[in-house]
Amino acid sequence: LCPQMNLLLREYLLSGEVSEAEHCLRELEVPHFHHELVYEAVVMVLEGSGEGPVAMMVTLLKVLWETGLVTLDQMNRGFQRVYEELGDISLDVPLAHSLLERLVELCFDRGIITKALRDACPAR
């Protein structure tokens, strides 16, 4: 399942087609695993480079949130897992903390995540 979600996200970053990504996610027919997509999306942003992927993932998460494909619980679970694993991720990606802070702020500003989730973001 993870490879499929990973591929879906990679294709989205290449094409920028939100509707196609949304369609692919629906086709997987695993709504109870959508927190996995949130997790993969955030990790992909942390492991990527530049502002492009950050803005694009925020846009995708916003659409998935607004269409109800990703629930509040799933959004929280996806981000919480990244928070928990940030120490490990930082070993490979020294800038992970600042990228995560930026992503979390953008998601909060766009109304994708709650204040509680934003405030739970690990500080350096």
C-alpha positions in Angstrom: 0.0 0.0 0.0 2.8 2.4 0.9 4.5 2.1 -2.5 1.2 2.9 -4.2 0.7 6.0 -2.1 4.3 7.0 -2.6 4.0 6.7 -6.3 0.7 8.6 -6.3 2.5 11.5 -4.4 5.5 11.4 -6.7 3.3 11.6 -9.8 1.4 14.4 -8.2 4.7 16.4 -7.6 5.6 15.9 -11.2 2.2 16.7 -12.8 0.7 19.0 -10.2 -2.7 17.5 -11.0 -4.6 17.5 -7.8 -7.7 16.0 -9.3 -5.7 13.0 -10.6 -4.1 12.5 -7.2 -7.5 12.6 -5.6 -8.9 10.2 -8.1 -6.0 7.7 -7.6 -6.5 7.9 -3.8 -10.2 7.1 -4.2 -9.3 4.2 -6.5 -7.1 2.6 -3.9 -10.3 2.1 -1.8 -8.5 2.2 1.6 -10.1 5.2 3.4 -8.9 3.9 6.8 -5.3 4.2 5.5 -5.5 7.8 4.4 -3.4 8.8 7.5 -0.6 6.9 5.7 -0.9 9.3 2.7 -0.6 12.3 5.1 2.5 10.7 6.7 4.1 9.9 3.3 3.3 13.4 2.0 4.9 15.1 4.9 8.0 12.9 4.9 8.3 13.4 1.1 8.3 17.2 1.7 11.0 16.8 4.4 13.2 14.6 2.2 12.7 16.8 -0.9 14.2 20.1 -1.5 13.0 23.6 -2.3 9.7 25.4 -1.8 7.9 23.8 -4.7 7.0 20.5 -3.0 6.0 22.3 0.2 3.4 24.5 -1.5 2.2 21.6 -3.7 1.7 19.2 -0.7 -0.1 21.9 1.2 -2.5 22.4 -1.8 -3.0 18.6 -2.1 -3.7 18.2 1.7 -6.1 21.1 1.6 -8.1 19.5 -1.2 -8.1 16.1 0.4 -9.2 17.7 3.6 -12.0 19.8 2.0 -13.4 16.8 0.0 -13.4 14.7 3.2 -11.0 12.1 1.8 -8.8 12.8 4.8 -10.5 13.2 8.1 -9.3 15.3 11.1 -8.3 12.1 12.9 -6.3 10.9 9.9 -4.6 14.3 9.4 -3.6 14.2 13.1 -2.4 10.6 13.0 -0.3 11.3 9.9 1.4 14.4 11.4 1.8 12.8 14.8 3.8 9.9 13.3 6.1 12.4 11.6 6.5 14.3 14.9 7.4 11.0 16.6 9.9 10.0 14.0 11.4 13.5 13.5 14.6 12.5 15.4 15.3 9.7 13.0 14.3 11.7 9.9 16.6 14.5 11.0 19.6 12.2 10.9 19.2 11.9 7.1 17.7 15.4 6.6 19.4 18.0 8.7 16.8 20.7 7.7 13.9 18.5 8.6 12.9 20.5 11.7 12.7 23.9 9.9 11.0 22.3 6.9 8.4 20.7 9.1 7.8 23.9 11.0 7.2 25.7 7.7 4.9 23.0 6.5 2.9 22.9 9.8 2.6 26.7 9.8 1.3 26.7 6.2 -1.1 23.9 6.9 -2.4 25.7 10.0 -2.8 29.0 8.0 -4.8 27.2 5.3 -7.1 25.6 7.9 -5.9 22.1 7.3 -4.7 21.3 10.8 -5.8 22.3 14.2 -4.0 24.7 16.6 -3.4 21.8 18.9 -1.6 19.9 16.2 0.4 22.9 15.2 1.4 23.5 18.8 2.4 19.8 19.1 5.1 20.3 16.4 8.4 19.5 18.0 10.7 22.5 18.4 14.4 22.2 17.8 
